[in-house]
């Protein structure tokens, strides 16, 4: 049943996020044509500031989901109720804290943003309000996530995403007002969260319980211990992910933030799909670790790592070769960044995403307290390197700074913790495998790029042809190199079972 639920979650999440991506590009095109690149820069800048203020929910969400795996498997309703009561109270406090922290930053906005943007402070307050309100309802979703049933919310998410996009487009076309655009987002998002809350409570009647069940002092201590470790980790991660636009704003202005925002939309759209798809596996991993042997967990890690490589390697190659041609077709030459800037953007995407399996097992194994200060060091190095390199080599230096700080810290330390403390296996095979994956991607790009370099990039037909060549050749190269590996053979067998309709009977 674990495999079936994981596959169902993957397919439903994939379908929803493909739709979300398409709607996002439609909305972004109209946004730029009506409001311009400077407002797009404001949107990107404030999104990053809110990301850091939110501090990735301080880690309580991850710690609670981890704690829910066992009581859900054992049908211990009282423990689930106690955890959800604690979660609800904690998230309401966090929502208030996020709002207050956001208000403190208002006097510094004029220092950060040099351009004359009407209603700048009101726009920022709306961003803060939207983030703060989310904490009062979003906690309900953690239960359905831990129970591997996210697919039951897909129709709600998809419907509201369509409604929101249509309404925001209508507001832009009719009023050309960014403030009303944001108010629309706040209202529709809030209604969506109310509907999701009602749906989750109908699926889990225990949430309607009036029992005042509380966690024991020992359980709270353990939870706070894990939360503190995740908090340090997530604060640092939020700083790492959120500083690029701030550094770009300070040294290069909102215009370049707006240009980068379009590349970031491409990356985050695909990254979100991958993240949601593989996040569906986290609960399965947690269940596996709780019920199966360590060797089985190690095999699962290698399998997921291989899946990440294939998908992310494919996307990385396509990004480097096709990203600028796509931006040229979509928005025009004025919105292009130089290829020397695209290179570190793509490398940063790859190095970040390939830590996904490590992060997944780190959370599923509950290894929150180990190396909790490593991301803090990484965030400090990221700011330092990005600021220095931005002044030395320009815009690309911002992204090279991020890559360099990651290479020195989390890129080697996080896998070390997962292998030593969780999987209890040697790290050397992992490093060899990752070097092999990286070499495969570099070689693939070197082979394919000359084949399509002479095509006219402003022609849609040629772009589609180039994309087809990329997809065929990249997958062919990967297949020829890895078709005999244990991971590929296993995946092939699973898909054969799905196709033949035998998967469910084999559970």
Short mmCIF file of C-alpha atoms in Angstrom, two decimals, residues 12-440:
data_model
loop_
_atom_site.label_atom_id
_atom_site.label_comp_id
_atom_site.label_asym_id
_atom_site.label_seq_id
_atom_site.Cartn_x
_atom_site.Cartn_y
_atom_site.Cartn_z
CA UNK A 12 -1.94 13.79 -8.76
CA UNK A 13 0.64 16.36 -7.60
CA UNK A 14 2.28 16.29 -11.03
CA UNK A 15 -0.99 16.95 -12.85
CA UNK A 16 -1.91 19.82 -10.55
CA UNK A 17 1.45 21.53 -10.75
CA UNK A 18 1.68 21.26 -14.53
CA UNK A 19 -1.61 23.17 -14.62
CA UNK A 20 -0.26 25.66 -12.07
CA UNK A 21 2.84 26.26 -14.19
CA UNK A 22 0.80 26.99 -17.30
CA UNK A 23 -1.42 29.41 -15.40
CA UNK A 24 1.65 31.03 -13.84
CA UNK A 25 3.19 31.81 -17.21
CA UNK A 26 -0.06 33.26 -18.52
CA UNK A 27 -0.40 35.45 -15.44
CA UNK A 28 3.28 36.53 -15.56
CA UNK A 29 3.02 37.54 -19.24
CA UNK A 30 0.02 39.77 -18.57
CA UNK A 31 1.63 41.11 -15.37
CA UNK A 32 4.74 42.28 -17.24
CA UNK A 33 2.80 43.74 -20.15
CA UNK A 34 0.62 45.85 -17.81
CA UNK A 35 2.77 46.70 -14.77
CA UNK A 36 6.30 46.34 -16.16
CA UNK A 37 9.52 44.77 -14.96
CA UNK A 38 9.99 47.10 -11.94
CA UNK A 39 6.81 45.87 -10.26
CA UNK A 40 7.95 42.36 -11.04
CA UNK A 41 11.15 43.22 -9.19
CA UNK A 42 9.14 44.49 -6.22
CA UNK A 43 7.16 41.24 -6.21
CA UNK A 44 10.37 39.17 -6.21
CA UNK A 45 12.07 41.30 -3.54
CA UNK A 46 9.15 41.26 -1.11
CA UNK A 47 8.61 37.54 -1.67
CA UNK A 48 12.19 36.92 -0.56
CA UNK A 49 11.83 39.18 2.48
CA UNK A 50 8.66 37.36 3.53
CA UNK A 51 10.44 34.05 2.98
CA UNK A 52 13.04 35.06 5.55
CA UNK A 53 10.45 36.46 7.95
CA UNK A 54 8.44 33.27 7.84
CA UNK A 55 11.58 31.30 8.68
CA UNK A 56 10.10 28.23 6.98
CA UNK A 57 7.56 27.88 9.90
CA UNK A 58 10.44 27.67 12.39
CA UNK A 59 10.68 23.92 11.90
CA UNK A 60 7.63 23.07 13.99
CA UNK A 61 5.79 21.81 10.92
CA UNK A 62 8.53 19.32 10.01
CA UNK A 63 8.91 18.16 13.61
CA UNK A 64 5.15 17.61 14.01
CA UNK A 65 4.82 15.71 10.72
CA UNK A 66 7.69 13.46 11.80
CA UNK A 67 5.92 12.81 15.11
CA UNK A 68 2.63 12.00 13.35
CA UNK A 69 3.98 9.03 11.38
CA UNK A 70 3.91 6.56 14.28
CA UNK A 71 0.53 7.44 15.88
CA UNK A 72 -1.14 7.42 12.46
CA UNK A 73 0.33 3.99 11.69
CA UNK A 74 -0.78 2.72 15.12
CA UNK A 75 -4.17 4.53 14.97
CA UNK A 76 -3.41 6.31 18.24
CA UNK A 77 -6.07 9.05 17.97
CA UNK A 78 -5.32 10.62 21.33
CA UNK A 79 -1.68 11.21 20.41
CA UNK A 80 -2.70 12.66 17.03
CA UNK A 81 -5.14 15.04 18.76
CA UNK A 82 -2.48 16.12 21.26
CA UNK A 83 0.03 16.83 18.48
CA UNK A 84 -2.50 18.77 16.38
CA UNK A 85 -3.63 20.85 19.39
CA UNK A 86 -0.02 21.79 20.05
CA UNK A 87 0.56 22.50 16.36
CA UNK A 88 -2.49 24.80 16.16
CA UNK A 89 -1.40 26.88 19.14
CA UNK A 90 2.20 27.13 17.95
CA UNK A 91 1.25 28.24 14.44
CA UNK A 92 -1.07 30.96 15.70
CA UNK A 93 1.77 32.36 17.78
CA UNK A 94 4.08 32.19 14.76
CA UNK A 95 1.55 34.06 12.62
CA UNK A 96 1.50 36.94 15.09
CA UNK A 97 5.31 36.98 15.30
CA UNK A 98 5.66 37.06 11.49
CA UNK A 99 3.29 40.02 11.28
CA UNK A 100 5.10 41.98 13.99
CA UNK A 101 8.53 41.29 12.48
CA UNK A 102 7.21 42.40 9.11
CA UNK A 103 6.01 45.70 10.52
CA UNK A 104 9.45 46.43 12.01
CA UNK A 105 11.02 46.39 8.53
CA UNK A 106 8.70 49.09 7.06
CA UNK A 107 10.93 52.11 7.97
CA UNK A 108 13.85 50.53 6.07
CA UNK A 109 12.03 49.99 2.75
CA UNK A 110 13.03 53.37 1.32
CA UNK A 111 16.68 52.56 1.99
CA UNK A 112 16.44 49.20 0.24
CA UNK A 113 14.37 50.31 -2.77
CA UNK A 114 15.82 53.30 -4.61
CA UNK A 115 13.18 53.41 -7.38
CA UNK A 116 9.98 55.47 -7.01
CA UNK A 117 7.25 52.84 -6.60
CA UNK A 118 3.75 54.15 -5.69
CA UNK A 119 2.17 52.63 -2.55
CA UNK A 120 5.39 50.73 -1.80
CA UNK A 121 4.70 50.40 1.95
CA UNK A 122 1.08 49.37 1.44
CA UNK A 123 2.21 46.71 -1.04
CA UNK A 124 4.69 45.39 1.50
CA UNK A 125 2.07 45.28 4.29
CA UNK A 126 -0.19 43.19 2.05
CA UNK A 127 2.65 40.70 1.49
CA UNK A 128 3.19 40.45 5.25
CA UNK A 129 -0.54 40.08 5.96
CA UNK A 130 -0.90 37.28 3.41
CA UNK A 131 1.97 35.37 5.00
CA UNK A 132 0.80 35.89 8.59
CA UNK A 133 -2.79 34.80 7.89
CA UNK A 134 -1.60 31.50 6.42
CA UNK A 135 -0.42 30.27 9.81
CA UNK A 136 -3.91 30.33 11.30
CA UNK A 137 -5.25 27.56 9.06
CA UNK A 138 -2.41 25.79 7.25
CA UNK A 139 -1.57 23.46 10.17
CA UNK A 140 -4.52 21.19 9.28
CA UNK A 141 -2.78 20.14 6.09
CA UNK A 142 0.09 18.49 7.95
CA UNK A 143 -2.13 15.61 9.05
CA UNK A 144 -3.19 14.64 5.55
CA UNK A 145 0.40 15.02 4.39
CA UNK A 146 1.72 12.66 7.07
CA UNK A 147 -1.03 10.18 6.15
CA UNK A 148 0.10 10.15 2.46
CA UNK A 149 -3.24 11.47 1.19
CA UNK A 150 -2.38 14.82 -0.36
CA UNK A 151 -4.08 13.66 -3.55
CA UNK A 152 -7.45 14.20 -1.83
CA UNK A 153 -6.83 17.96 -1.86
CA UNK A 154 -5.73 18.24 -5.49
CA UNK A 155 -9.09 19.32 -6.86
CA UNK A 156 -9.34 22.09 -4.24
CA UNK A 157 -5.84 23.38 -4.96
CA UNK A 158 -6.33 23.23 -8.73
CA UNK A 159 -9.75 24.89 -8.67
CA UNK A 160 -8.65 27.77 -6.50
CA UNK A 161 -5.45 28.25 -8.51
CA UNK A 162 -7.53 28.62 -11.66
CA UNK A 163 -9.97 31.00 -9.93
CA UNK A 164 -7.15 33.10 -8.47
CA UNK A 165 -5.29 33.40 -11.76
CA UNK A 166 -8.40 34.38 -13.71
CA UNK A 167 -9.45 36.96 -11.12
CA UNK A 168 -5.95 38.45 -10.88
CA UNK A 169 -5.72 38.72 -14.65
CA UNK A 170 -9.14 40.41 -14.71
CA UNK A 171 -8.07 42.85 -11.97
CA UNK A 172 -4.88 43.75 -13.87
CA UNK A 173 -6.66 44.23 -17.18
CA UNK A 174 -9.51 46.29 -15.72
CA UNK A 175 -7.77 48.34 -13.01
CA UNK A 176 -4.00 48.02 -13.71
CA UNK A 177 -3.63 48.22 -9.92
CA UNK A 178 -1.03 46.07 -8.14
CA UNK A 179 -2.63 46.70 -4.74
CA UNK A 180 -5.97 45.24 -5.86
CA UNK A 181 -4.05 42.38 -7.46
CA UNK A 182 -2.55 41.52 -4.05
CA UNK A 183 -5.85 41.97 -2.18
CA UNK A 184 -7.44 39.49 -4.58
CA UNK A 185 -4.67 37.02 -3.81
CA UNK A 186 -5.15 37.40 -0.04
CA UNK A 187 -8.93 36.88 -0.20
CA UNK A 188 -8.90 33.87 -2.53
CA UNK A 189 -6.01 32.22 -0.70
CA UNK A 190 -7.74 32.67 2.64
CA UNK A 191 -10.97 31.14 1.29
CA UNK A 192 -8.97 28.24 -0.14
CA UNK A 193 -7.44 27.51 3.26
CA UNK A 194 -10.87 27.58 4.90
CA UNK A 195 -12.18 25.07 2.34
CA UNK A 196 -9.13 22.82 2.87
CA UNK A 197 -9.64 22.98 6.63
CA UNK A 198 -13.27 21.88 6.22
CA UNK A 199 -12.19 19.05 3.90
CA UNK A 200 -9.44 17.79 6.23
CA UNK A 201 -11.77 17.88 9.23
CA UNK A 202 -14.32 15.82 7.28
CA UNK A 203 -11.65 13.23 6.45
CA UNK A 204 -10.39 13.14 10.05
CA UNK A 205 -13.33 13.50 12.47
CA UNK A 206 -10.89 13.28 15.37
CA UNK A 207 -9.94 16.91 14.60
CA UNK A 208 -13.45 17.89 15.73
CA UNK A 209 -12.78 16.40 19.13
CA UNK A 210 -13.13 18.76 22.09
CA UNK A 211 -10.65 16.75 24.11
CA UNK A 212 -8.01 18.93 25.74
CA UNK A 213 -5.32 16.31 25.32
CA UNK A 214 -1.83 17.67 25.86
CA UNK A 215 1.63 16.33 25.19
CA UNK A 216 3.64 15.15 28.16
CA UNK A 217 6.53 17.25 29.43
CA UNK A 218 8.96 14.69 28.03
CA UNK A 219 7.29 14.79 24.61
CA UNK A 220 7.34 18.58 24.59
CA UNK A 221 11.02 18.64 25.49
CA UNK A 222 11.85 16.27 22.66
CA UNK A 223 9.65 18.24 20.27
CA UNK A 224 11.25 21.55 21.27
CA UNK A 225 14.68 19.99 20.91
CA UNK A 226 13.89 18.90 17.35
CA UNK A 227 12.13 22.17 16.58
CA UNK A 228 15.11 24.22 17.73
CA UNK A 229 17.43 22.21 15.50
CA UNK A 230 15.11 22.54 12.51
CA UNK A 231 14.55 26.22 13.30
CA UNK A 232 18.27 26.98 13.07
CA UNK A 233 18.43 24.91 9.90
CA UNK A 234 15.41 26.56 8.29
CA UNK A 235 16.29 30.11 9.30
CA UNK A 236 19.64 29.66 7.61
CA UNK A 237 18.05 28.04 4.55
CA UNK A 238 15.57 30.92 4.29
CA UNK A 239 18.43 33.43 4.44
CA UNK A 240 20.35 31.52 1.77
CA UNK A 241 17.34 31.38 -0.56
CA UNK A 242 16.14 34.87 0.23
CA UNK A 243 19.25 37.02 -0.04
CA UNK A 244 19.88 36.83 -3.80
CA UNK A 245 17.15 39.30 -4.72
CA UNK A 246 18.12 41.62 -1.87
CA UNK A 247 21.77 41.69 -2.98
CA UNK A 248 20.69 42.21 -6.61
CA UNK A 249 18.42 45.09 -5.53
CA UNK A 250 21.20 46.81 -3.60
CA UNK A 251 23.92 46.49 -6.25
CA UNK A 252 22.01 46.36 -9.55
CA UNK A 253 18.46 47.67 -8.92
CA UNK A 254 14.88 46.40 -9.26
CA UNK A 255 15.19 46.11 -13.05
CA UNK A 256 17.60 43.18 -12.76
CA UNK A 257 15.52 41.65 -9.99
CA UNK A 258 12.65 41.70 -12.49
CA UNK A 259 14.77 40.08 -15.21
CA UNK A 260 15.98 37.38 -12.85
CA UNK A 261 12.40 36.82 -11.65
CA UNK A 262 11.47 35.32 -15.03
CA UNK A 263 14.34 32.84 -14.88
CA UNK A 264 13.45 32.14 -11.27
CA UNK A 265 9.84 31.47 -12.32
CA UNK A 266 11.08 28.78 -14.70
CA UNK A 267 13.28 27.24 -12.04
CA UNK A 268 10.81 27.45 -9.17
CA UNK A 269 7.97 26.11 -11.36
CA UNK A 270 9.90 22.98 -12.22
CA UNK A 271 11.46 22.82 -8.76
CA UNK A 272 8.04 23.04 -7.12
CA UNK A 273 6.72 20.20 -9.25
CA UNK A 274 9.72 18.06 -8.35
CA UNK A 275 9.51 19.08 -4.71
CA UNK A 276 5.83 18.24 -4.43
CA UNK A 277 6.26 15.01 -6.35
CA UNK A 278 9.08 13.80 -4.15
CA UNK A 279 7.56 15.26 -0.99
CA UNK A 280 4.81 12.71 -1.52
CA UNK A 281 7.49 10.07 -0.90
CA UNK A 282 8.59 11.52 2.45
CA UNK A 283 5.76 9.94 4.42
CA UNK A 284 6.46 6.62 2.69
CA UNK A 285 10.12 6.93 3.65
CA UNK A 286 9.15 7.70 7.24
CA UNK A 287 6.89 4.66 7.32
CA UNK A 288 9.63 2.50 5.79
CA UNK A 289 12.22 3.61 8.33
CA UNK A 290 9.81 2.89 11.16
CA UNK A 291 8.90 -0.61 9.95
CA UNK A 292 11.71 -2.06 7.79
CA UNK A 293 15.40 -2.85 8.02
CA UNK A 294 18.27 -0.42 7.61
CA UNK A 295 19.38 -2.14 4.40
CA UNK A 296 15.94 -1.55 2.90
CA UNK A 297 16.19 2.15 3.80
CA UNK A 298 19.62 2.36 2.13
CA UNK A 299 18.24 0.76 -1.04
CA UNK A 300 15.37 3.26 -1.01
CA UNK A 301 17.81 6.16 -0.60
CA UNK A 302 19.84 5.04 -3.61
CA UNK A 303 16.67 4.56 -5.64
CA UNK A 304 15.33 8.04 -4.81
CA UNK A 305 18.77 9.58 -5.42
CA UNK A 306 18.80 7.95 -8.87
CA UNK A 307 15.31 9.26 -9.65
CA UNK A 308 16.41 12.74 -8.61
CA UNK A 309 19.48 12.52 -10.83
CA UNK A 310 17.55 11.42 -13.90
CA UNK A 311 14.84 14.08 -13.61
CA UNK A 312 17.01 16.93 -12.34
CA UNK A 313 19.84 16.04 -14.72
CA UNK A 314 17.40 16.13 -17.63
CA UNK A 315 16.01 19.49 -16.50
CA UNK A 316 19.47 20.94 -15.82
CA UNK A 317 20.67 20.13 -19.33
CA UNK A 318 17.49 21.58 -20.85
CA UNK A 319 17.71 24.70 -18.68
CA UNK A 320 21.26 25.51 -19.74
CA UNK A 321 20.61 24.88 -23.44
CA UNK A 322 17.03 26.18 -23.77
CA UNK A 323 16.42 28.77 -21.04
CA UNK A 324 17.53 31.85 -22.99
CA UNK A 325 15.81 30.72 -26.22
CA UNK A 326 12.61 30.26 -24.21
CA UNK A 327 12.84 33.71 -22.59
CA UNK A 328 13.53 35.21 -26.05
CA UNK A 329 10.40 33.62 -27.49
CA UNK A 330 8.27 34.35 -24.45
CA UNK A 331 9.20 37.94 -23.57
CA UNK A 332 11.75 39.20 -26.10
CA UNK A 333 15.41 40.16 -26.23
CA UNK A 334 15.09 42.94 -23.62
CA UNK A 335 14.43 40.34 -20.92
CA UNK A 336 17.50 38.15 -21.55
CA UNK A 337 20.36 37.64 -19.11
CA UNK A 338 23.84 36.76 -20.47
CA UNK A 339 24.69 33.07 -20.74
CA UNK A 340 27.50 33.57 -18.20
CA UNK A 341 24.79 34.50 -15.69
CA UNK A 342 22.55 31.59 -16.73
CA UNK A 343 25.38 29.11 -16.03
CA UNK A 344 25.62 29.69 -12.24
CA UNK A 345 21.81 29.92 -12.00
CA UNK A 346 21.55 26.44 -13.51
CA UNK A 347 24.40 25.02 -11.42
CA UNK A 348 22.79 26.43 -8.27
CA UNK A 349 19.51 24.75 -9.25
CA UNK A 350 21.24 21.39 -9.73
CA UNK A 351 23.30 21.46 -6.52
CA UNK A 352 20.28 22.53 -4.48
CA UNK A 353 17.89 19.94 -5.90
CA UNK A 354 20.35 17.05 -5.63
CA UNK A 355 20.34 17.53 -1.86
CA UNK A 356 16.65 16.59 -1.96
CA UNK A 357 17.08 12.87 -1.12
CA UNK A 358 19.42 13.78 1.73
CA UNK A 359 16.94 16.29 3.16
CA UNK A 360 14.08 13.82 2.74
CA UNK A 361 15.85 11.10 4.74
CA UNK A 362 17.17 13.59 7.27
CA UNK A 363 13.59 14.66 8.07
CA UNK A 364 12.14 11.14 7.89
CA UNK A 365 14.86 9.79 10.20
CA UNK A 366 14.42 12.65 12.67
CA UNK A 367 18.09 13.70 12.45
CA UNK A 368 17.25 17.30 13.29
CA UNK A 369 19.84 18.00 15.95
CA UNK A 370 22.91 16.96 13.96
CA UNK A 371 24.71 19.71 12.09
CA UNK A 372 22.03 22.26 12.88
CA UNK A 373 24.53 25.13 12.75
CA UNK A 374 25.96 24.17 9.34
CA UNK A 375 23.29 26.10 7.40
CA UNK A 376 23.92 29.09 9.68
CA UNK A 377 27.55 29.08 8.57
CA UNK A 378 26.38 28.58 4.99
CA UNK A 379 24.04 31.58 5.15
CA UNK A 380 26.80 33.85 6.50
CA UNK A 381 29.22 32.66 3.81
CA UNK A 382 26.52 33.08 1.16
CA UNK A 383 25.98 36.75 2.02
CA UNK A 384 29.73 37.38 2.23
CA UNK A 385 30.62 35.61 -1.03
CA UNK A 386 27.65 37.04 -2.96
CA UNK A 387 28.38 40.63 -1.92
CA UNK A 388 32.12 40.34 -2.70
CA UNK A 389 31.72 38.48 -5.99
CA UNK A 390 28.88 40.79 -7.13
CA UNK A 391 31.32 43.68 -6.96
CA UNK A 392 34.15 41.72 -8.59
CA UNK A 393 32.47 39.88 -11.49
CA UNK A 394 29.00 41.43 -11.63
CA UNK A 395 25.55 39.87 -11.51
CA UNK A 396 26.78 36.30 -11.96
CA UNK A 397 28.81 36.70 -8.75
CA UNK A 398 25.60 36.72 -6.69
CA UNK A 399 24.85 33.16 -7.81
CA UNK A 400 28.44 31.91 -7.72
CA UNK A 401 28.51 33.06 -4.10
CA UNK A 402 25.52 30.84 -3.34
CA UNK A 403 27.15 27.84 -5.04
CA UNK A 404 30.46 28.36 -3.27
CA UNK A 405 28.89 28.64 0.18
CA UNK A 406 26.84 25.48 -0.44
CA UNK A 407 29.89 23.52 -1.65
CA UNK A 408 31.83 24.39 1.49
CA UNK A 409 29.04 23.37 3.86
CA UNK A 410 25.78 21.48 3.27
CA UNK A 411 26.75 19.79 0.02
CA UNK A 412 29.13 17.46 1.85
CA UNK A 413 27.96 17.63 5.47
CA UNK A 414 24.25 16.76 5.09
CA UNK A 415 24.96 13.50 3.19
CA UNK A 416 27.58 12.69 5.83
CA UNK A 417 25.02 12.96 8.66
CA UNK A 418 22.38 10.91 6.85
CA UNK A 419 24.83 8.13 6.01
CA UNK A 420 26.64 8.03 9.36
CA UNK A 421 23.76 8.57 11.83
CA UNK A 422 20.78 7.32 9.85
CA UNK A 423 21.69 4.79 7.19
CA UNK A 424 24.91 3.74 8.95
CA UNK A 425 26.67 3.20 5.65
CA UNK A 426 29.94 4.39 4.11
CA UNK A 427 29.77 7.75 2.40
CA UNK A 428 32.39 6.97 -0.25
CA UNK A 429 29.97 5.21 -2.68
CA UNK A 430 27.64 8.24 -2.44
CA UNK A 431 30.41 10.70 -3.34
CA UNK A 432 31.55 8.51 -6.24
CA UNK A 433 27.97 8.26 -7.51
CA UNK A 434 27.39 12.02 -7.30
CA UNK A 435 30.65 12.75 -9.17
CA UNK A 436 29.55 10.27 -11.83
CA UNK A 437 26.14 11.97 -12.11
CA UNK A 438 27.73 15.44 -12.41
CA UNK A 439 30.19 14.22 -15.06
CA UNK A 440 27.29 12.66 -17.00
#
